[in-house]
Coordinates of C-alpha atoms in Angstrom, one line a residue:
Chain A
M43 CA 76.4 -142.1 -96.1
S44 CA 79.8 -142.2 -94.8
N45 CA 78.8 -140.2 -91.7
L46 CA 77.2 -143.3 -90.3
V47 CA 80.8 -144.2 -89.2
A48 CA 81.1 -141.1 -86.9
W49 CA 77.6 -141.4 -85.3
P50 CA 78.2 -144.3 -82.9
V51 CA 81.2 -142.2 -81.5
F52 CA 79.4 -138.9 -81.2
L53 CA 76.1 -140.0 -80.1
P54 CA 77.2 -141.1 -76.6
L55 CA 79.4 -138.0 -76.3
I56 CA 76.7 -135.6 -77.3
T57 CA 74.4 -137.5 -75.0
G58 CA 76.9 -137.1 -72.2
F59 CA 76.9 -133.4 -72.6
I60 CA 73.1 -133.2 -72.6
L61 CA 73.1 -135.3 -69.4
I62 CA 75.2 -132.7 -67.7
L63 CA 72.5 -130.2 -68.3
A64 CA 69.8 -132.8 -67.6
H65 CA 71.4 -133.4 -64.3
M66 CA 69.2 -130.4 -62.9
G67 CA 66.1 -132.1 -64.2
G68 CA 66.4 -135.0 -61.8
I69 CA 67.0 -138.8 -62.3
R70 CA 64.0 -139.5 -64.4
L71 CA 65.0 -137.1 -67.2
Q72 CA 68.6 -138.5 -67.0
R73 CA 67.2 -142.0 -67.3
T74 CA 65.1 -141.2 -70.3
V75 CA 67.8 -139.4 -72.1
S76 CA 70.4 -142.1 -71.4
F77 CA 68.2 -144.9 -72.2
L78 CA 66.9 -143.4 -75.5
A79 CA 70.5 -142.9 -76.5
V80 CA 71.4 -146.4 -75.9
I81 CA 68.3 -147.7 -77.9
G82 CA 69.5 -145.2 -80.7
L83 CA 72.9 -146.9 -80.5
V84 CA 71.4 -150.3 -81.1
L85 CA 69.5 -149.0 -84.2
L86 CA 72.6 -147.3 -85.5
S87 CA 74.8 -150.4 -85.2
G88 CA 72.1 -152.4 -86.8
A89 CA 72.4 -149.9 -89.8
M90 CA 76.2 -150.4 -89.6
I91 CA 75.8 -154.1 -89.8
S92 CA 73.6 -153.8 -93.0
A93 CA 75.9 -151.1 -94.4
T94 CA 78.9 -153.4 -94.2
S95 CA 77.2 -156.5 -95.6
T96 CA 78.6 -156.0 -99.0
D97 CA 82.2 -156.3 -97.6
Q98 CA 82.7 -152.5 -98.1
Y99 CA 84.8 -150.4 -95.9
Q100 CA 83.5 -147.0 -94.9
V101 CA 86.3 -144.6 -94.1
Y102 CA 85.5 -141.3 -92.4
L103 CA 88.2 -138.7 -92.6
L104 CA 88.2 -136.5 -89.5
G105 CA 88.7 -132.8 -90.4
N106 CA 88.7 -134.0 -94.1
W107 CA 92.5 -134.8 -94.0
T108 CA 93.3 -137.8 -96.1
A109 CA 95.0 -140.8 -94.6
P110 CA 97.8 -141.2 -93.4
F111 CA 98.0 -137.5 -92.5
G112 CA 94.7 -137.2 -90.6
I113 CA 92.9 -139.5 -88.2
V114 CA 90.4 -141.8 -89.8
L115 CA 87.5 -143.8 -88.5
V116 CA 87.1 -147.0 -90.3
L117 CA 83.9 -149.2 -90.4
D118 CA 84.1 -152.8 -91.5
R119 CA 82.3 -155.9 -90.4
L120 CA 84.4 -156.5 -87.3
S121 CA 83.9 -152.9 -86.0
A122 CA 80.2 -153.1 -86.7
L123 CA 79.8 -156.3 -84.9
M124 CA 81.8 -155.1 -81.9
V125 CA 79.7 -151.8 -81.6
L126 CA 76.5 -154.0 -82.0
I127 CA 77.5 -156.3 -79.0
T128 CA 78.4 -153.3 -77.0
S129 CA 75.1 -151.5 -77.5
I130 CA 73.0 -154.6 -76.8
L131 CA 75.1 -155.2 -73.6
A132 CA 74.6 -151.6 -72.7
V133 CA 70.8 -151.8 -73.0
G134 CA 70.8 -154.6 -70.6
A135 CA 73.1 -153.1 -68.1
L136 CA 71.5 -149.8 -68.2
W137 CA 68.1 -151.3 -67.7
Y138 CA 69.2 -153.2 -64.6
A139 CA 71.0 -150.1 -63.2
M140 CA 67.8 -148.1 -63.6
T141 CA 65.5 -150.6 -62.2
T142 CA 67.6 -151.5 -59.2
D143 CA 68.4 -147.7 -58.5
T144 CA 72.2 -148.4 -58.8
D145 CA 72.3 -145.0 -60.7
K146 CA 71.0 -143.1 -57.6
K147 CA 74.0 -144.1 -55.5
G148 CA 76.2 -141.4 -57.0
A149 CA 75.7 -138.2 -58.9
H150 CA 76.9 -138.9 -62.4
F151 CA 76.2 -142.5 -63.3
H152 CA 74.6 -141.9 -66.5
I153 CA 77.3 -139.4 -67.8
L154 CA 80.1 -141.9 -66.9
F155 CA 78.0 -144.7 -68.7
Q156 CA 77.8 -142.7 -71.9
M157 CA 81.4 -141.7 -71.7
Q158 CA 82.2 -145.4 -71.3
L159 CA 80.2 -146.1 -74.6
F160 CA 82.0 -143.2 -76.3
G161 CA 85.4 -144.6 -75.5
L162 CA 84.4 -148.2 -76.3
N163 CA 82.9 -147.2 -79.8
G164 CA 85.8 -145.0 -80.5
A165 CA 88.3 -147.7 -79.8
F166 CA 86.3 -150.1 -82.2
L167 CA 86.1 -147.6 -85.0
T168 CA 89.4 -145.8 -85.0
G169 CA 92.0 -146.5 -87.7
D170 CA 94.8 -144.7 -85.9
V171 CA 97.0 -146.2 -83.2
F172 CA 97.5 -143.0 -81.2
N173 CA 93.8 -142.2 -81.4
L174 CA 93.3 -145.9 -80.0
F175 CA 95.4 -144.8 -77.1
V176 CA 93.3 -141.7 -76.5
F177 CA 90.0 -143.7 -76.7
F178 CA 91.5 -146.3 -74.3
E179 CA 92.2 -143.4 -71.9
V180 CA 88.6 -142.2 -72.4
L181 CA 87.0 -145.7 -71.7
L182 CA 89.5 -146.2 -68.8
L183 CA 88.7 -142.9 -67.1
A184 CA 85.0 -143.6 -67.4
S185 CA 85.5 -147.1 -66.1
Y186 CA 87.4 -145.9 -63.1
G187 CA 84.4 -143.6 -62.3
L188 CA 81.9 -146.5 -62.9
L189 CA 83.9 -149.1 -61.1
L190 CA 84.0 -146.9 -57.9
H191 CA 80.4 -145.9 -58.3
G192 CA 78.8 -146.4 -55.0
N193 CA 80.9 -147.2 -52.0
G194 CA 82.6 -150.0 -50.2
R195 CA 86.0 -150.7 -48.8
L196 CA 86.7 -153.7 -51.0
R197 CA 85.6 -151.7 -54.0
T198 CA 88.2 -148.9 -53.3
K199 CA 90.9 -151.5 -52.8
A200 CA 90.1 -153.4 -56.1
G201 CA 89.6 -150.0 -57.8
L202 CA 93.0 -148.8 -56.7
H203 CA 94.7 -151.9 -58.2
Y204 CA 92.7 -151.5 -61.4
V205 CA 93.7 -147.9 -61.8
V206 CA 97.4 -148.4 -61.1
I207 CA 97.7 -151.5 -63.5
N208 CA 95.9 -149.6 -66.2
L209 CA 98.1 -146.5 -65.8
I210 CA 101.2 -148.8 -66.1
G211 CA 99.5 -150.2 -69.3
S212 CA 98.9 -146.9 -70.7
T213 CA 102.5 -145.9 -70.2
L214 CA 103.7 -149.2 -72.0
F215 CA 101.2 -148.4 -74.8
L216 CA 102.9 -145.0 -75.3
F217 CA 106.4 -146.6 -75.3
A218 CA 105.2 -149.0 -77.9
V219 CA 103.5 -146.4 -80.2
G220 CA 106.5 -144.1 -79.8
A221 CA 108.9 -146.8 -80.8
L222 CA 106.6 -147.8 -83.9
Y223 CA 106.4 -144.1 -84.9
G224 CA 110.2 -143.7 -84.5
V225 CA 110.8 -146.5 -86.9
L226 CA 107.9 -146.4 -89.3
G227 CA 107.1 -142.6 -89.2
T228 CA 103.4 -143.1 -89.2
L229 CA 100.6 -143.8 -86.7
N230 CA 97.8 -144.8 -89.2
I231 CA 97.1 -148.6 -88.9
A232 CA 96.8 -149.2 -92.6
D233 CA 100.0 -147.1 -93.4
M234 CA 101.9 -148.9 -90.7
A235 CA 101.0 -152.2 -92.2
A236 CA 102.1 -151.1 -95.6
K237 CA 105.4 -149.7 -94.2
V238 CA 106.1 -152.9 -92.1
A239 CA 105.9 -154.9 -95.3
V240 CA 108.7 -153.0 -96.8
A241 CA 110.7 -152.3 -93.6
P242 CA 114.5 -152.7 -93.9
Q243 CA 116.0 -155.8 -92.2
E244 CA 117.8 -153.9 -89.4
D245 CA 114.4 -152.3 -88.2
L246 CA 112.6 -155.5 -87.9
G247 CA 113.8 -156.1 -84.3
V248 CA 112.5 -152.8 -83.0
I249 CA 109.3 -153.3 -84.8
A250 CA 108.8 -156.8 -83.4
A251 CA 109.8 -155.6 -79.8
A252 CA 107.2 -152.8 -80.1
G253 CA 104.5 -155.1 -81.4
L254 CA 105.0 -157.5 -78.5
L255 CA 105.0 -154.5 -76.1
L256 CA 101.6 -153.6 -77.6
L257 CA 100.6 -157.2 -77.0
V258 CA 101.3 -156.7 -73.3
V259 CA 99.1 -153.7 -73.4
F260 CA 96.2 -155.5 -75.0
G261 CA 97.0 -158.5 -72.6
V262 CA 96.4 -156.1 -69.5
K263 CA 93.0 -155.2 -71.2
A264 CA 92.1 -158.6 -72.1
A265 CA 93.4 -160.1 -68.7
M266 CA 95.8 -162.5 -70.4
F267 CA 98.1 -164.5 -68.2
P268 CA 100.1 -163.2 -66.2
L269 CA 98.3 -159.9 -66.4
Y270 CA 95.0 -161.1 -65.2
L271 CA 95.3 -160.7 -61.4
W272 CA 93.5 -157.3 -61.2
M273 CA 90.5 -158.6 -62.9
P274 CA 88.6 -160.9 -60.6
S275 CA 88.5 -158.8 -57.6
A276 CA 87.7 -155.6 -59.7
Y277 CA 84.8 -157.3 -61.4
A278 CA 83.5 -159.0 -58.2
N279 CA 83.4 -156.0 -56.1
T280 CA 81.8 -153.4 -58.4
S281 CA 78.1 -152.9 -58.8
A282 CA 76.3 -155.5 -61.0
A283 CA 75.2 -153.2 -63.8
V284 CA 78.8 -152.0 -64.2
A285 CA 80.3 -155.5 -64.1
A286 CA 77.8 -156.6 -66.8
L287 CA 78.9 -153.6 -69.0
F288 CA 82.6 -154.4 -68.1
A289 CA 82.1 -157.9 -69.8
I290 CA 82.8 -156.0 -73.1
M291 CA 86.0 -154.4 -71.6
T292 CA 88.1 -157.5 -71.7
K293 CA 87.0 -157.9 -75.3
V294 CA 88.4 -154.7 -76.3
G295 CA 91.8 -156.3 -75.7
I296 CA 90.9 -159.1 -78.0
Y297 CA 89.5 -156.8 -80.7
S298 CA 92.7 -154.6 -80.5
I299 CA 94.9 -157.8 -81.0
I300 CA 92.8 -158.9 -83.9
R301 CA 92.7 -155.3 -85.5
I302 CA 96.3 -154.0 -84.7
H303 CA 98.4 -157.2 -84.8
G304 CA 96.3 -158.9 -87.4
T305 CA 96.6 -155.9 -89.8
I306 CA 100.1 -154.7 -89.1
F307 CA 101.6 -158.1 -88.7
G308 CA 99.3 -159.8 -91.1
T309 CA 99.8 -161.8 -94.2
E310 CA 101.5 -158.8 -96.0
A311 CA 104.1 -158.4 -93.2
G312 CA 106.8 -160.6 -94.7
E313 CA 109.2 -161.8 -92.1
L314 CA 107.0 -160.7 -89.2
A315 CA 103.7 -162.2 -90.4
Y316 CA 101.9 -163.6 -87.4
Y317 CA 105.0 -163.7 -85.2
Y318 CA 103.0 -162.9 -82.3
A319 CA 100.4 -165.7 -82.6
P320 CA 102.3 -168.4 -80.8
W321 CA 102.5 -166.0 -77.7
V322 CA 98.7 -165.4 -77.9
L323 CA 98.1 -169.1 -78.1
G324 CA 100.3 -170.3 -75.4
L325 CA 99.4 -167.5 -72.9
G326 CA 95.7 -168.2 -73.7
L327 CA 96.1 -171.9 -72.9
I328 CA 97.8 -171.1 -69.5
T329 CA 95.2 -168.4 -68.8
L330 CA 92.5 -171.0 -69.5
L331 CA 93.8 -173.5 -67.0
L332 CA 94.3 -170.9 -64.2
A333 CA 90.9 -169.4 -64.9
A334 CA 89.3 -172.8 -64.5
L335 CA 91.2 -173.3 -61.2
G336 CA 90.0 -169.9 -60.2
V337 CA 86.4 -170.8 -60.9
M338 CA 86.8 -173.9 -58.7
A339 CA 88.4 -171.8 -55.8
S340 CA 86.0 -168.9 -55.7
R341 CA 84.4 -168.3 -52.5
G342 CA 81.5 -166.2 -53.9
L343 CA 79.4 -166.3 -57.0
R344 CA 80.5 -162.9 -58.3
E345 CA 84.1 -163.8 -58.0
Q346 CA 83.3 -167.2 -59.8
V347 CA 81.5 -165.3 -62.7
A348 CA 84.6 -163.1 -63.0
Y349 CA 86.7 -166.2 -63.4
L350 CA 84.3 -167.5 -65.9
V351 CA 84.7 -164.4 -67.9
L352 CA 88.4 -164.9 -67.6
A353 CA 88.0 -168.5 -68.9
S354 CA 85.9 -167.1 -71.9
V355 CA 88.6 -164.6 -72.7
A356 CA 91.2 -167.3 -72.6
T357 CA 89.2 -169.4 -75.0
L358 CA 89.1 -166.4 -77.3
L359 CA 92.8 -165.8 -77.1
I360 CA 93.4 -169.4 -78.2
G361 CA 91.0 -168.8 -81.1
V362 CA 93.0 -165.7 -82.1
G363 CA 96.3 -167.5 -81.6
L364 CA 95.3 -170.1 -84.1
M365 CA 95.5 -167.5 -86.9
S366 CA 93.2 -168.9 -89.6
P367 CA 90.0 -167.4 -90.9
M368 CA 88.1 -170.3 -89.7
A369 CA 89.3 -170.0 -86.2
L370 CA 88.8 -166.3 -86.2
S371 CA 85.2 -166.9 -87.3
A372 CA 84.6 -169.3 -84.5
T373 CA 86.3 -166.9 -82.1
L374 CA 83.8 -164.1 -83.1
Y375 CA 80.9 -166.5 -82.7
Y376 CA 82.2 -167.3 -79.2
L377 CA 82.8 -163.6 -78.5
I378 CA 79.2 -162.8 -79.1
H379 CA 78.1 -165.6 -76.9
S380 CA 80.4 -165.1 -74.1
T381 CA 80.1 -161.3 -73.8
L382 CA 76.3 -161.3 -73.6
I383 CA 76.0 -164.4 -71.4
A384 CA 78.8 -163.1 -69.0
G385 CA 76.8 -159.8 -68.7
A386 CA 73.7 -161.7 -67.9
M387 CA 75.5 -163.9 -65.3
F388 CA 76.9 -160.8 -63.6
L389 CA 73.3 -159.6 -63.3
L390 CA 72.0 -162.9 -62.1
A391 CA 74.7 -163.1 -59.4
D392 CA 73.4 -159.7 -58.1
V393 CA 69.8 -161.0 -58.2
I394 CA 70.9 -164.0 -56.2
L395 CA 72.9 -161.8 -53.7
R396 CA 69.8 -159.5 -53.2
G397 CA 67.6 -162.6 -52.5
R398 CA 69.9 -164.1 -49.9
G399 CA 70.1 -161.2 -47.7
S400 CA 72.9 -161.3 -45.2
Y401 CA 74.4 -164.4 -46.9
E402 CA 75.1 -162.4 -50.0
D403 CA 76.7 -164.4 -52.7
R404 CA 79.0 -166.5 -50.5
F405 CA 78.9 -170.3 -50.9
E406 CA 77.1 -171.2 -47.8
S407 CA 73.8 -172.7 -47.0
S408 CA 71.2 -170.2 -46.4
P409 CA 67.3 -170.1 -46.2
A410 CA 65.6 -170.3 -49.7
M411 CA 65.5 -167.0 -51.5
P412 CA 62.2 -165.6 -52.8
N413 CA 61.2 -167.1 -56.2
A414 CA 63.9 -169.7 -55.9
I415 CA 62.6 -171.9 -58.4
L416 CA 62.5 -169.4 -61.1
I417 CA 66.0 -167.9 -60.3
G418 CA 67.4 -171.4 -60.0
S419 CA 66.1 -172.5 -63.3
I420 CA 67.5 -169.3 -65.0
F421 CA 70.7 -169.9 -63.1
M422 CA 70.9 -173.5 -64.6
I423 CA 70.3 -172.4 -68.1
S424 CA 72.9 -169.6 -67.8
A425 CA 75.4 -172.1 -66.2
I426 CA 74.8 -174.5 -69.2
A427 CA 75.4 -171.6 -71.7
M428 CA 78.5 -170.4 -69.8
T429 CA 80.2 -173.6 -69.3
G430 CA 79.7 -174.7 -73.0
M431 CA 77.4 -177.7 -72.5
P432 CA 74.8 -178.6 -75.2
P433 CA 72.2 -177.5 -76.4
L434 CA 73.1 -173.8 -75.8
S435 CA 75.5 -171.5 -77.7
G436 CA 78.6 -172.0 -75.5
F437 CA 78.9 -175.6 -76.7
F438 CA 78.7 -174.5 -80.4
G439 CA 81.3 -171.9 -80.0
K440 CA 83.7 -174.3 -78.4
V441 CA 83.0 -177.0 -81.0
L442 CA 83.7 -174.4 -83.6
I443 CA 87.0 -173.2 -82.2
L444 CA 88.2 -176.8 -81.5
S445 CA 87.3 -178.0 -85.0
A446 CA 89.2 -175.0 -86.3
A447 CA 92.2 -176.2 -84.2
L448 CA 92.2 -179.6 -85.9
D449 CA 95.0 -178.7 -88.3
D450 CA 97.2 -177.0 -85.8
A451 CA 100.3 -178.7 -84.6
W452 CA 99.2 -178.0 -80.9
F453 CA 95.8 -179.6 -81.6
A454 CA 96.3 -182.3 -78.8
V455 CA 97.3 -179.7 -76.2
I456 CA 94.5 -177.3 -77.2
T457 CA 91.8 -179.9 -77.0
T458 CA 93.0 -181.3 -73.6
V459 CA 93.3 -177.9 -72.1
V460 CA 89.9 -176.6 -73.3
L461 CA 88.1 -179.9 -72.3
V462 CA 89.7 -180.2 -68.9
A463 CA 89.0 -176.6 -68.2
G464 CA 85.4 -177.1 -69.4
L465 CA 85.1 -180.1 -67.0
I466 CA 86.3 -178.2 -64.0
T467 CA 84.0 -175.3 -64.7
I468 CA 81.0 -177.7 -65.1
L469 CA 81.8 -179.4 -61.9
S470 CA 82.3 -176.0 -60.0
M471 CA 79.0 -174.5 -61.4
A472 CA 77.2 -177.8 -60.5
R473 CA 78.6 -177.4 -57.0
T474 CA 77.6 -173.7 -56.8
G475 CA 74.1 -174.5 -57.9
S476 CA 73.6 -177.2 -55.4
L477 CA 75.0 -175.0 -52.5
I478 CA 72.9 -172.1 -53.3
F479 CA 69.7 -173.7 -54.3
Y480 CA 69.5 -177.2 -52.8
K481 CA 71.2 -177.0 -49.5
I482 CA 68.6 -174.8 -47.7
L483 CA 68.5 -173.9 -44.1
P484 CA 65.2 -173.6 -42.4
E485 CA 63.5 -170.1 -42.6
E486 CA 63.6 -169.5 -38.9
S487 CA 67.3 -169.9 -38.6
V488 CA 67.8 -166.3 -39.9
P489 CA 66.4 -163.1 -38.2
A490 CA 63.9 -161.3 -40.3
S491 CA 66.1 -158.3 -40.7
E492 CA 68.8 -160.3 -42.4
R493 CA 66.5 -162.0 -44.9
G494 CA 66.7 -161.1 -48.6
E495 CA 64.5 -158.8 -50.6
P496 CA 61.7 -160.1 -53.0
L497 CA 62.7 -160.5 -56.6
N498 CA 62.7 -157.3 -58.6
R499 CA 60.8 -158.5 -61.5
M500 CA 61.5 -155.4 -63.7
A501 CA 65.3 -155.8 -63.1
F502 CA 65.0 -159.6 -63.8
I503 CA 63.9 -158.6 -67.5
A504 CA 67.5 -157.6 -68.1
V505 CA 68.9 -161.0 -67.2
I506 CA 66.3 -162.9 -69.3
G507 CA 66.8 -160.5 -72.2
L508 CA 70.6 -161.0 -72.4
L509 CA 70.2 -164.8 -71.7
L510 CA 68.0 -164.9 -74.8
A511 CA 71.0 -164.3 -76.9
S512 CA 72.1 -168.0 -76.3
P513 CA 69.0 -169.6 -77.9
I514 CA 69.0 -167.0 -80.5
L515 CA 72.6 -167.8 -81.4
V516 CA 71.8 -171.5 -81.6
V517 CA 68.6 -171.1 -83.7
F518 CA 70.1 -168.7 -86.1
A519 CA 73.5 -170.4 -86.0
Q520 CA 73.6 -170.7 -89.8
P521 CA 73.2 -167.0 -90.8
I522 CA 75.3 -165.8 -87.8
T523 CA 78.2 -168.1 -88.5
A524 CA 78.0 -167.1 -92.2
F525 CA 78.2 -163.5 -90.9
T526 CA 81.3 -164.3 -88.6
E527 CA 82.9 -166.1 -91.5
A528 CA 82.6 -163.2 -93.8
T529 CA 83.9 -161.0 -90.9
A530 CA 86.9 -163.2 -90.3
N531 CA 87.8 -163.4 -94.0
Q532 CA 87.6 -159.5 -94.3
A533 CA 89.7 -159.1 -91.2
F534 CA 92.3 -161.4 -92.6
N535 CA 92.3 -159.5 -95.9
S536 CA 94.7 -156.8 -94.7
A537 CA 95.6 -155.7 -98.2
A538 CA 92.0 -154.5 -98.8
Y539 CA 92.0 -152.7 -95.6
I540 CA 95.2 -150.9 -96.3
N541 CA 94.0 -150.0 -99.8
A542 CA 90.5 -148.8 -98.6
V543 CA 91.9 -146.5 -96.0
L544 CA 94.9 -145.1 -98.0
S545 CA 92.8 -144.5 -101.1
T546 CA 89.9 -142.8 -99.6
P547 CA 89.8 -139.2 -101.2
A548 CA 89.1 -136.1 -99.3
V549 CA 85.5 -134.8 -99.7
T550 CA 85.4 -131.8 -102.1
E551 CA 82.9 -129.1 -101.4
V552 CA 79.8 -129.5 -103.3
N553 CA 77.1 -127.2 -102.1
K554 CA 78.9 -123.8 -102.4
Chain B
M92 CA 123.2 -135.5 -76.6
E93 CA 121.8 -139.1 -77.5
W94 CA 123.7 -140.5 -74.4
L95 CA 122.3 -137.9 -72.2
I96 CA 118.6 -138.4 -73.4
S97 CA 118.8 -142.2 -73.3
L98 CA 120.4 -142.1 -69.8
A99 CA 117.6 -139.7 -68.6
I100 CA 115.0 -142.1 -70.0
G101 CA 116.7 -145.1 -68.5
V102 CA 117.1 -143.6 -65.1
L103 CA 113.6 -142.3 -65.0
T104 CA 112.1 -145.5 -66.1
A105 CA 114.2 -147.5 -63.6
S106 CA 113.2 -145.3 -60.7
G107 CA 109.5 -145.3 -61.9
V108 CA 109.5 -149.2 -61.9
Y109 CA 111.1 -149.4 -58.5
L110 CA 108.8 -147.0 -57.0
T111 CA 105.6 -148.5 -58.5
L112 CA 106.6 -151.8 -56.9
R113 CA 106.5 -150.2 -53.4
A114 CA 103.9 -151.3 -50.9
R115 CA 102.4 -147.8 -50.1
T116 CA 100.3 -145.7 -52.3
F117 CA 102.3 -142.5 -52.3
P118 CA 105.6 -143.9 -53.8
V119 CA 103.3 -145.8 -56.3
V120 CA 101.8 -142.4 -57.4
L121 CA 105.4 -140.9 -57.7
G122 CA 106.6 -143.9 -59.6
L123 CA 103.7 -143.7 -62.1
T124 CA 104.6 -139.9 -62.5
L125 CA 108.3 -140.8 -63.2
L126 CA 107.2 -143.3 -65.8
A127 CA 105.0 -140.8 -67.4
Y128 CA 108.0 -138.4 -67.6
A129 CA 110.2 -141.1 -69.1
V130 CA 107.6 -141.9 -71.8
N131 CA 107.3 -138.2 -72.6
I132 CA 111.0 -137.8 -73.2
F133 CA 110.9 -141.0 -75.2
L134 CA 108.1 -139.9 -77.4
F135 CA 109.9 -136.5 -77.9
A136 CA 113.1 -138.3 -78.9
M137 CA 111.3 -140.5 -81.4
G138 CA 111.0 -137.5 -83.7
R139 CA 114.8 -137.6 -83.9
L140 CA 117.0 -135.2 -81.8
T141 CA 117.7 -132.0 -83.6
V142 CA 119.0 -128.6 -82.6
G143 CA 117.7 -125.3 -83.9
L144 CA 115.5 -126.3 -86.6
P145 CA 112.0 -124.9 -87.1
A146 CA 109.1 -127.2 -86.1
V147 CA 107.1 -126.7 -89.4
I148 CA 108.2 -127.2 -92.9
D149 CA 109.6 -124.0 -94.3
K150 CA 109.4 -123.6 -98.0
T151 CA 112.9 -121.9 -98.2
A152 CA 114.6 -124.6 -96.0
E153 CA 116.1 -127.6 -97.6
A154 CA 114.1 -130.9 -97.5
A155 CA 114.4 -132.8 -94.2
Q156 CA 115.6 -129.8 -92.5
Y157 CA 112.9 -129.5 -89.8
S158 CA 112.1 -131.1 -86.5
D159 CA 109.2 -133.5 -86.5
P160 CA 106.1 -131.6 -85.1
L161 CA 103.9 -134.9 -84.7
P162 CA 105.8 -136.3 -81.6
Q163 CA 105.5 -132.9 -80.0
A164 CA 101.6 -133.2 -80.5
L165 CA 101.8 -136.6 -79.1
V166 CA 103.7 -135.5 -76.0
L167 CA 101.3 -132.7 -75.3
T168 CA 98.3 -135.2 -75.4
A169 CA 100.2 -137.7 -73.2
I170 CA 101.2 -134.9 -70.8
V171 CA 97.6 -133.9 -70.4
I172 CA 96.4 -137.4 -70.0
A173 CA 99.0 -138.4 -67.4
F174 CA 98.3 -135.2 -65.5
G175 CA 94.6 -136.0 -65.4
M176 CA 95.2 -139.6 -64.5
T177 CA 97.7 -138.6 -61.7
A178 CA 95.2 -136.2 -60.2
F179 CA 92.6 -139.0 -60.3
L180 CA 95.0 -141.5 -58.7
I181 CA 95.9 -139.1 -55.8
V182 CA 92.2 -138.6 -55.0
L183 CA 91.6 -142.3 -55.1
A184 CA 94.7 -142.9 -53.0
L185 CA 93.3 -140.4 -50.4
K186 CA 89.9 -142.1 -50.5
A187 CA 91.6 -145.5 -49.9
R188 CA 93.5 -144.0 -47.0
G189 CA 90.3 -142.7 -45.4
E190 CA 88.2 -145.8 -46.0
L191 CA 90.8 -148.5 -45.4
G192 CA 92.5 -146.8 -42.5
N193 CA 96.0 -147.0 -44.0
D194 CA 97.9 -146.3 -47.1
H195 CA 99.0 -149.7 -48.2
V196 CA 98.4 -150.6 -51.8
D197 CA 97.0 -154.0 -50.7
G198 CA 94.6 -152.1 -48.4
L199 CA 93.8 -154.4 -45.5
D200 CA 96.4 -154.5 -42.8
E201 CA 97.9 -157.6 -41.3
A202 CA 95.6 -158.0 -38.2
P203 CA 92.1 -158.8 -39.5
H204 CA 90.4 -158.2 -36.1
N205 CA 91.3 -154.5 -36.5
N206 CA 89.2 -154.4 -39.6
A207 CA 86.4 -156.2 -38.1
S208 CA 86.2 -153.9 -35.1
K209 CA 86.3 -150.9 -37.6
E210 CA 83.5 -152.3 -39.6
A211 CA 81.4 -152.9 -36.6
K212 CA 81.5 -149.2 -35.9

């Protein structure tokens, strides 16, 4: 049963290997294999969710070396939730890539896609800091390939920035891990947490510095102020399916802060307990304001969606920075919502771009796109969800986060920033909608060669599918918040995590 | 020895930071390489600096009389990853040079009409 932990990591890896062989069999074979693997991942993560429903930890010892000497994979509610969100998003992104032939624009789209999932799931499940670094590199290398998939000058330029800043991030990660190892003598997250609690006074400075250095690294991943400048252009210039999948990439940073910092510098850490939280909260607030301004200043829809993603990340950072189980529960609810809706919005931006022909996604008046009423209504629904207006899930996420902030000393500032940023994004989205869908030029003003293509109905299914997450999150809000509350409580119980990892015995040979 | 090692790490890091802040891609690649060297030495030094001690625990040796093998494993991993990433970055920089027509990190050159005429081709 404990093998369940390893499968979400190895399934994409094995699929990637098979895809290299399937490359000779043509695109249809690759698509079949890739899509079946992603569906398999959804089923696996469903099984993981139910396996963790009893608050149990499942620890998988790689090579049967007990922690802290070997590398462990740890499955708890938080990891299971992240893997589930990733695989659902992957189904939508892959479906869109297949139905729009994005995967035909280069040779190895499906292999890179599976390697990306391999890196993501590995990062969500590992219980070892250096192993986390390795999985970060795996997912980054795959993301470099995916980001540059297809061609385009702007894509290459944004890709270069993305690669360079992430390489610097990797270097900082190694500095931080090295410093932590030098002081604590271990790389296992649980063991580190246990050692920080009993660290001598003179070592605390180095540990705190290394922890904040790690926060910088995760801040680069999560696009936290002032490390977000790479993000809008990278997301706006890549292909839509890849951008949709990348909606989870920023959440890897959020997850890492919750997992690494929340465990190592958690309630057990004595003097260093949650010393990082004010940084996360403050920087989250600044990020949110700047993201809202970015939403307003965007010149194209894809850029605007990228800034909306940034705004959602900032809201999540605020939730993490509040450091209470209630706030974390609200954050996780908002995380499910924002990841899936952001994915849908990237796909929708691409649908609009294709429908407008030479006008692409620029905010200019153009002739009406084919099926404008359908696309426009879907755009309105997704804008309502993304900006956090009732009755969709964004509203409930924000209400939960704000009500968790009630007890915080910074309550007034948090509420003001969140509400002002919300107002700015709502205004900007209303302007976008009216520019794209209401101010229509006559059909004849554009030559036929520059008109958009008709709506790709098969591809549109992916948009609708991902958007359905929002009403589902509202209708089933009660069980889902119960789940996120249990998840948050488990994530805050770092003593149980440490105990579960360090006490797992090696498997003894039975069938011999 | 501590002075020498820390000086080497410091100089490598400083040069790396300086070079990564340059405007053209080649110095940036070099800077990232230097940063990778610096972090490798740093990781290595985190196993404590020892001379002439075996890497693996020897039963006959006294306790704590060995050099820590784990940072060496970490350095090996880091070297391989940095190597691969640098190779990728060089290819990407060449691609950017080919597509953008110059080797600026920020890509587009100052006169926008040049780009427009290139795109028209």
